[in-house]
Short mmCIF file of the C-alpha atoms (twelve columns), coordinates in Angstrom:
data_MODEL
# 
_entry.id   MODEL 
# 
loop_
_atom_site.group_PDB 
_atom_site.id 
_atom_site.type_symbol 
_atom_site.label_atom_id 
_atom_site.label_alt_id 
_atom_site.label_comp_id 
_atom_site.label_asym_id 
_atom_site.label_seq_id 
_atom_site.Cartn_x 
_atom_site.Cartn_y 
_atom_site.Cartn_z 
_atom_site.pdbx_PDB_model_num 
ATOM 1   C CA . MET A 1   94.719  75.493  148.743 1 
ATOM 2   C CA . LEU A 2   94.630  73.101  145.974 1 
ATOM 3   C CA . ALA A 3   92.136  75.279  143.937 1 
ATOM 4   C CA . VAL A 4   93.595  78.228  143.692 1 
ATOM 5   C CA . ALA A 5   97.226  76.369  142.907 1 
ATOM 6   C CA . ALA A 6   94.863  74.680  139.767 1 
ATOM 7   C CA . VAL A 7   94.299  78.060  139.438 1 
ATOM 8   C CA . LEU A 8   97.635  79.587  138.836 1 
ATOM 9   C CA . VAL A 9   98.608  76.216  136.813 1 
ATOM 10  C CA . ALA A 10  96.326  77.165  134.432 1 
ATOM 11  C CA . LEU A 11  97.489  81.032  133.769 1 
ATOM 12  C CA . LEU A 12  100.945 80.473  133.667 1 
ATOM 13  C CA . GLY A 13  100.319 77.151  131.304 1 
ATOM 14  C CA . LEU A 14  98.112  79.508  128.657 1 
ATOM 15  C CA . GLY A 15  101.850 82.434  129.491 1 
ATOM 16  C CA . VAL A 16  104.178 80.338  128.696 1 
ATOM 17  C CA . ALA A 17  101.799 79.259  125.459 1 
ATOM 18  C CA . VAL A 18  100.319 82.446  124.166 1 
ATOM 19  C CA . VAL A 19  104.245 83.374  124.164 1 
ATOM 20  C CA . LEU A 20  105.096 80.833  122.219 1 
ATOM 21  C CA . GLY A 21  102.076 81.071  120.350 1 
ATOM 22  C CA . LEU A 22  103.709 85.328  119.903 1 
ATOM 23  C CA . SER A 23  107.080 83.941  119.173 1 
ATOM 24  C CA . HIS A 24  106.154 81.469  116.680 1 
ATOM 25  C CA . PHE A 25  104.353 83.437  113.952 1 
ATOM 26  C CA . VAL A 26  107.282 86.564  113.686 1 
ATOM 27  C CA . ARG A 27  109.925 83.751  113.017 1 
ATOM 28  C CA . LEU A 28  107.016 82.590  110.684 1 
ATOM 29  C CA . ARG A 29  106.091 85.628  109.496 1 
ATOM 30  C CA . TYR A 30  108.904 86.661  107.212 1 
ATOM 31  C CA . GLN A 31  111.266 82.998  106.538 1 
ATOM 32  C CA . GLY A 32  109.873 82.730  103.155 1 
ATOM 33  C CA . ARG A 33  111.834 86.023  102.674 1 
ATOM 34  C CA . ILE A 34  115.715 83.860  104.261 1 
ATOM 35  C CA . VAL A 35  117.471 83.690  100.688 1 
ATOM 36  C CA . PRO A 36  121.134 81.401  101.049 1 
ATOM 37  C CA . LEU A 37  124.390 83.756  99.992  1 
ATOM 38  C CA . ALA A 38  123.811 83.400  96.014  1 
ATOM 39  C CA . GLY A 39  119.700 84.014  95.613  1 
ATOM 40  C CA . ALA A 40  119.673 87.618  97.862  1 
ATOM 41  C CA . PRO A 41  118.054 89.338  95.420  1 
ATOM 42  C CA . GLU A 42  119.822 92.996  94.790  1 
ATOM 43  C CA . ALA A 43  119.068 96.139  96.593  1 
ATOM 44  C CA . PRO A 44  120.630 99.903  97.003  1 
ATOM 45  C CA . LEU A 45  122.237 98.329  100.428 1 
ATOM 46  C CA . ALA A 46  122.607 94.837  103.053 1 
ATOM 47  C CA . LEU A 47  121.472 96.093  106.885 1 
ATOM 48  C CA . VAL A 48  124.561 95.116  109.128 1 
ATOM 49  C CA . PHE A 49  123.824 94.487  112.615 1 
ATOM 50  C CA . GLY A 50  126.550 95.020  115.436 1 
ATOM 51  C CA . ALA A 51  127.306 92.232  117.550 1 
ATOM 52  C CA . GLY A 52  129.624 93.191  119.873 1 
ATOM 53  C CA . LEU A 53  134.106 93.224  120.365 1 
ATOM 54  C CA . ALA A 54  135.826 90.882  120.933 1 
ATOM 55  C CA . PRO A 55  139.402 91.824  123.368 1 
ATOM 56  C CA . GLY A 56  141.596 94.322  121.039 1 
ATOM 57  C CA . ALA A 57  138.541 96.807  119.706 1 
ATOM 58  C CA . VAL A 58  137.633 94.426  116.351 1 
ATOM 59  C CA . PRO A 59  135.364 92.170  116.037 1 
ATOM 60  C CA . SER A 60  133.279 89.314  117.493 1 
ATOM 61  C CA . PRO A 61  134.064 85.888  116.126 1 
ATOM 62  C CA . VAL A 62  130.379 85.820  115.735 1 
ATOM 63  C CA . LEU A 63  130.469 89.612  113.651 1 
ATOM 64  C CA . ALA A 64  132.892 88.634  111.715 1 
ATOM 65  C CA . GLN A 65  130.897 86.059  110.589 1 
ATOM 66  C CA . ARG A 66  128.016 88.737  109.197 1 
ATOM 67  C CA . LEU A 67  130.920 91.185  107.550 1 
ATOM 68  C CA . ASP A 68  132.581 89.056  105.576 1 
ATOM 69  C CA . ALA A 69  129.112 88.014  103.956 1 
ATOM 70  C CA . ALA A 70  127.532 91.511  103.476 1 
ATOM 71  C CA . ILE A 71  131.208 92.008  101.769 1 
ATOM 72  C CA . ALA A 72  130.314 88.756  99.891  1 
ATOM 73  C CA . LEU A 73  127.347 90.511  98.849  1 
ATOM 74  C CA . TRP A 74  128.843 93.535  98.140  1 
ATOM 75  C CA . ARG A 75  131.036 91.669  95.546  1 
ATOM 76  C CA . GLN A 76  128.386 89.692  93.799  1 
ATOM 77  C CA . GLY A 77  126.910 93.133  92.754  1 
ATOM 78  C CA . LYS A 78  123.597 92.509  94.882  1 
ATOM 79  C CA . VAL A 79  124.113 95.603  96.904  1 
ATOM 80  C CA . ARG A 80  125.990 98.547  96.684  1 
ATOM 81  C CA . ALA A 81  126.481 100.071 100.135 1 
ATOM 82  C CA . LEU A 82  126.245 98.567  103.122 1 
ATOM 83  C CA . LEU A 83  124.825 99.609  106.680 1 
ATOM 84  C CA . VAL A 84  126.786 98.569  109.078 1 
ATOM 85  C CA . SER A 85  125.023 99.723  112.857 1 
ATOM 86  C CA . GLY A 86  126.173 99.255  115.945 1 
ATOM 87  C CA . ASP A 87  126.193 100.771 119.629 1 
ATOM 88  C CA . ASN A 88  129.058 102.315 120.559 1 
ATOM 89  C CA . SER A 89  126.451 103.795 123.566 1 
ATOM 90  C CA . ALA A 90  130.203 102.706 126.085 1 
ATOM 91  C CA . PRO A 91  133.124 104.038 126.524 1 
ATOM 92  C CA . PHE A 92  135.988 102.924 124.899 1 
ATOM 93  C CA . HIS A 93  133.596 100.658 122.585 1 
ATOM 94  C CA . ASP A 94  133.072 101.851 119.634 1 
ATOM 95  C CA . GLU A 95  131.917 98.856  117.394 1 
ATOM 96  C CA . THR A 96  130.333 100.074 113.905 1 
ATOM 97  C CA . ARG A 97  134.290 101.565 114.008 1 
ATOM 98  C CA . ALA A 98  134.908 98.474  114.058 1 
ATOM 99  C CA . MET A 99  133.079 96.976  111.321 1 
ATOM 100 C CA . ARG A 100 134.077 99.872  109.328 1 
ATOM 101 C CA . ARG A 101 137.435 98.906  109.663 1 
ATOM 102 C CA . TYR A 102 137.398 95.359  109.397 1 
ATOM 103 C CA . LEU A 103 135.327 95.900  105.846 1 
ATOM 104 C CA . VAL A 104 137.708 98.542  104.979 1 
ATOM 105 C CA . GLU A 105 141.119 96.235  105.786 1 
ATOM 106 C CA . ARG A 106 138.471 93.182  103.240 1 
ATOM 107 C CA . GLY A 107 138.635 95.644  100.216 1 
ATOM 108 C CA . VAL A 108 135.299 97.750  100.791 1 
ATOM 109 C CA . PRO A 109 135.558 101.378 99.499  1 
ATOM 110 C CA . ASP A 110 135.662 103.784 102.664 1 
ATOM 111 C CA . ALA A 111 132.943 105.688 100.910 1 
ATOM 112 C CA . VAL A 112 130.591 101.659 100.798 1 
ATOM 113 C CA . VAL A 113 130.276 101.831 104.197 1 
ATOM 114 C CA . LEU A 114 127.488 103.999 105.939 1 
ATOM 115 C CA . GLY A 115 127.523 103.661 109.082 1 
ATOM 116 C CA . ASP A 116 125.025 104.318 112.776 1 
ATOM 117 C CA . GLU A 117 126.705 104.877 115.746 1 
ATOM 118 C CA . ALA A 118 123.398 104.168 117.410 1 
ATOM 119 C CA . GLY A 119 122.138 101.266 116.624 1 
ATOM 120 C CA . LEU A 120 121.409 99.970  120.051 1 
ATOM 121 C CA . SER A 121 119.125 97.481  119.088 1 
ATOM 122 C CA . THR A 122 117.216 95.574  116.286 1 
ATOM 123 C CA . TYR A 123 114.630 97.247  116.802 1 
ATOM 124 C CA . ASP A 124 116.229 101.035 116.605 1 
ATOM 125 C CA . SER A 125 119.112 99.835  113.371 1 
ATOM 126 C CA . CYS A 126 116.448 98.644  111.527 1 
ATOM 127 C CA . LEU A 127 113.827 101.303 112.505 1 
ATOM 128 C CA . ARG A 128 116.934 104.501 111.691 1 
ATOM 129 C CA . ALA A 129 117.656 102.581 108.608 1 
ATOM 130 C CA . HIS A 130 114.161 103.533 106.767 1 
ATOM 131 C CA . THR A 131 114.129 106.619 108.881 1 
ATOM 132 C CA . VAL A 132 116.893 108.037 108.706 1 
ATOM 133 C CA . PHE A 133 120.219 106.364 106.028 1 
ATOM 134 C CA . GLY A 134 116.806 105.964 103.808 1 
ATOM 135 C CA . ALA A 135 116.295 102.856 102.881 1 
ATOM 136 C CA . ASN A 136 113.595 101.519 101.313 1 
ATOM 137 C CA . ARG A 137 114.532 97.787  100.192 1 
ATOM 138 C CA . ALA A 138 118.017 95.652  102.091 1 
ATOM 139 C CA . VAL A 139 119.733 91.908  102.588 1 
ATOM 140 C CA . LEU A 140 119.473 91.860  106.114 1 
ATOM 141 C CA . VAL A 141 122.283 89.848  107.360 1 
ATOM 142 C CA . THR A 142 123.266 88.075  110.520 1 
ATOM 143 C CA . GLN A 143 123.365 85.352  111.846 1 
ATOM 144 C CA . ARG A 144 119.956 82.382  110.940 1 
ATOM 145 C CA . PHE A 145 118.766 82.518  114.920 1 
ATOM 146 C CA . HIS A 146 118.433 86.676  114.245 1 
ATOM 147 C CA . LEU A 147 116.908 86.650  110.819 1 
ATOM 148 C CA . SER A 148 113.053 86.071  111.645 1 
ATOM 149 C CA . ARG A 149 113.284 88.589  114.191 1 
ATOM 150 C CA . ALA A 150 114.966 91.350  112.118 1 
ATOM 151 C CA . LEU A 151 112.852 90.308  108.902 1 
ATOM 152 C CA . PHE A 152 109.643 90.440  110.785 1 
ATOM 153 C CA . ILE A 153 110.802 94.213  112.763 1 
ATOM 154 C CA . ALA A 154 112.588 94.678  109.013 1 
ATOM 155 C CA . ASN A 155 109.743 95.058  107.541 1 
ATOM 156 C CA . SER A 156 106.945 96.148  110.243 1 
ATOM 157 C CA . VAL A 157 108.928 99.149  109.692 1 
ATOM 158 C CA . GLY A 158 108.867 100.077 105.946 1 
ATOM 159 C CA . ILE A 159 111.236 98.523  104.651 1 
ATOM 160 C CA . ASP A 160 111.172 95.883  102.009 1 
ATOM 161 C CA . ALA A 161 114.200 93.802  102.982 1 
ATOM 162 C CA . TRP A 162 114.889 90.192  102.089 1 
ATOM 163 C CA . GLY A 163 117.513 87.892  104.705 1 
ATOM 164 C CA . VAL A 164 120.873 86.258  104.321 1 
ATOM 165 C CA . ALA A 165 121.768 84.339  107.310 1 
ATOM 166 C CA . ALA A 166 125.984 84.880  107.665 1 
ATOM 167 C CA . ASP A 167 126.145 81.244  109.561 1 
ATOM 168 C CA . GLU A 168 124.309 79.009  106.511 1 
ATOM 169 C CA . GLY A 169 124.539 75.919  107.177 1 
ATOM 170 C CA . ARG A 170 125.726 75.338  110.813 1 
ATOM 171 C CA . ALA A 171 123.859 74.686  113.502 1 
ATOM 172 C CA . THR A 172 122.886 77.338  115.485 1 
ATOM 173 C CA . PRO A 173 123.757 76.977  119.351 1 
ATOM 174 C CA . TRP A 174 121.028 76.116  122.110 1 
ATOM 175 C CA . ARG A 175 121.160 79.413  123.658 1 
ATOM 176 C CA . TYR A 176 120.034 81.658  121.030 1 
ATOM 177 C CA . THR A 177 117.226 80.185  120.544 1 
ATOM 178 C CA . LEU A 178 116.143 80.043  123.438 1 
ATOM 179 C CA . ARG A 179 116.944 83.827  124.043 1 
ATOM 180 C CA . GLU A 180 114.958 84.627  120.318 1 
ATOM 181 C CA . THR A 181 111.729 83.070  121.305 1 
ATOM 182 C CA . LEU A 182 110.674 85.649  123.889 1 
ATOM 183 C CA . SER A 183 112.861 88.740  121.601 1 
ATOM 184 C CA . ARG A 184 110.663 87.777  118.630 1 
ATOM 185 C CA . VAL A 185 107.474 88.651  122.067 1 
ATOM 186 C CA . LEU A 186 109.031 92.247  122.211 1 
ATOM 187 C CA . ALA A 187 110.418 92.545  118.856 1 
ATOM 188 C CA . LEU A 188 106.338 92.628  118.254 1 
ATOM 189 C CA . ALA A 189 104.740 94.953  121.216 1 
ATOM 190 C CA . MET A 190 107.213 97.218  120.584 1 
ATOM 191 C CA . VAL A 191 106.174 97.018  116.533 1 
ATOM 192 C CA . VAL A 192 102.423 97.236  117.299 1 
ATOM 193 C CA . LEU A 193 103.334 99.918  120.455 1 
ATOM 194 C CA . GLU A 194 104.950 102.049 117.405 1 
ATOM 195 C CA . VAL A 195 108.023 102.350 120.124 1 
ATOM 196 C CA . GLU A 196 110.883 104.991 119.496 1 
ATOM 197 C CA . PRO A 197 114.346 103.967 119.387 1 
ATOM 198 C CA . GLY A 198 117.227 105.286 122.013 1 
ATOM 199 C CA . SER A 199 118.472 107.575 120.266 1 
ATOM 200 C CA . LEU A 200 117.625 110.522 119.296 1 
ATOM 201 C CA . ASN A 201 120.153 110.935 117.408 1 
ATOM 202 C CA . SER A 202 117.784 111.994 113.533 1 
ATOM 203 C CA . ARG A 203 121.687 112.810 111.086 1 
ATOM 204 C CA . PRO A 204 123.752 109.823 110.090 1 
ATOM 205 C CA . PRO A 205 127.435 110.507 109.561 1 
ATOM 206 C CA . ALA A 206 128.040 112.829 107.332 1 
ATOM 207 C CA . ALA A 207 131.066 111.566 105.694 1 
ATOM 208 C CA . PRO A 208 132.111 108.020 106.241 1 
ATOM 209 C CA . ARG A 209 135.271 107.636 108.345 1 
# 
């Protein structure tokens, strides 16, 4: 009985070590491409990932932080367009529309904002940015805890991507660190297996709304 328990503990330990090792690999793979906003390279567009809505169908504080950073990139001439990618699969949860409204209300021309309503995940957002919207080079805008995974996916699916942390200089809550440890391993598996995006919609919107 003790021998069986020892084997199980050893296997569990091995599994944890593998998960941590793979997560660490993804975290470090494109770490050098995380740059401060002022040092971001020029690119055709910035890809802004959705992060939920607050009551009143307005961007959550995390999402607003990302949108503010994207606005700064556009105002500094770093990017020519902003691609907002959100999950609109649930009724009365139009993330992309809320993101667009937030940007336009703050002076970004409507014609500059592109919207992907099928950004069901970070993987989907990156893959669709490349295959549907034709992005070959982009600046990714999200919080630092999320950037490592987003950069790994984007660069793996064909985008020459750099990342700007919307929360630059701020501490990362521990719960996000824990979640990303597992999410990075999942991202690696999806890239290796070349998983299809969750939505089969292959056409970008004909015009900004």
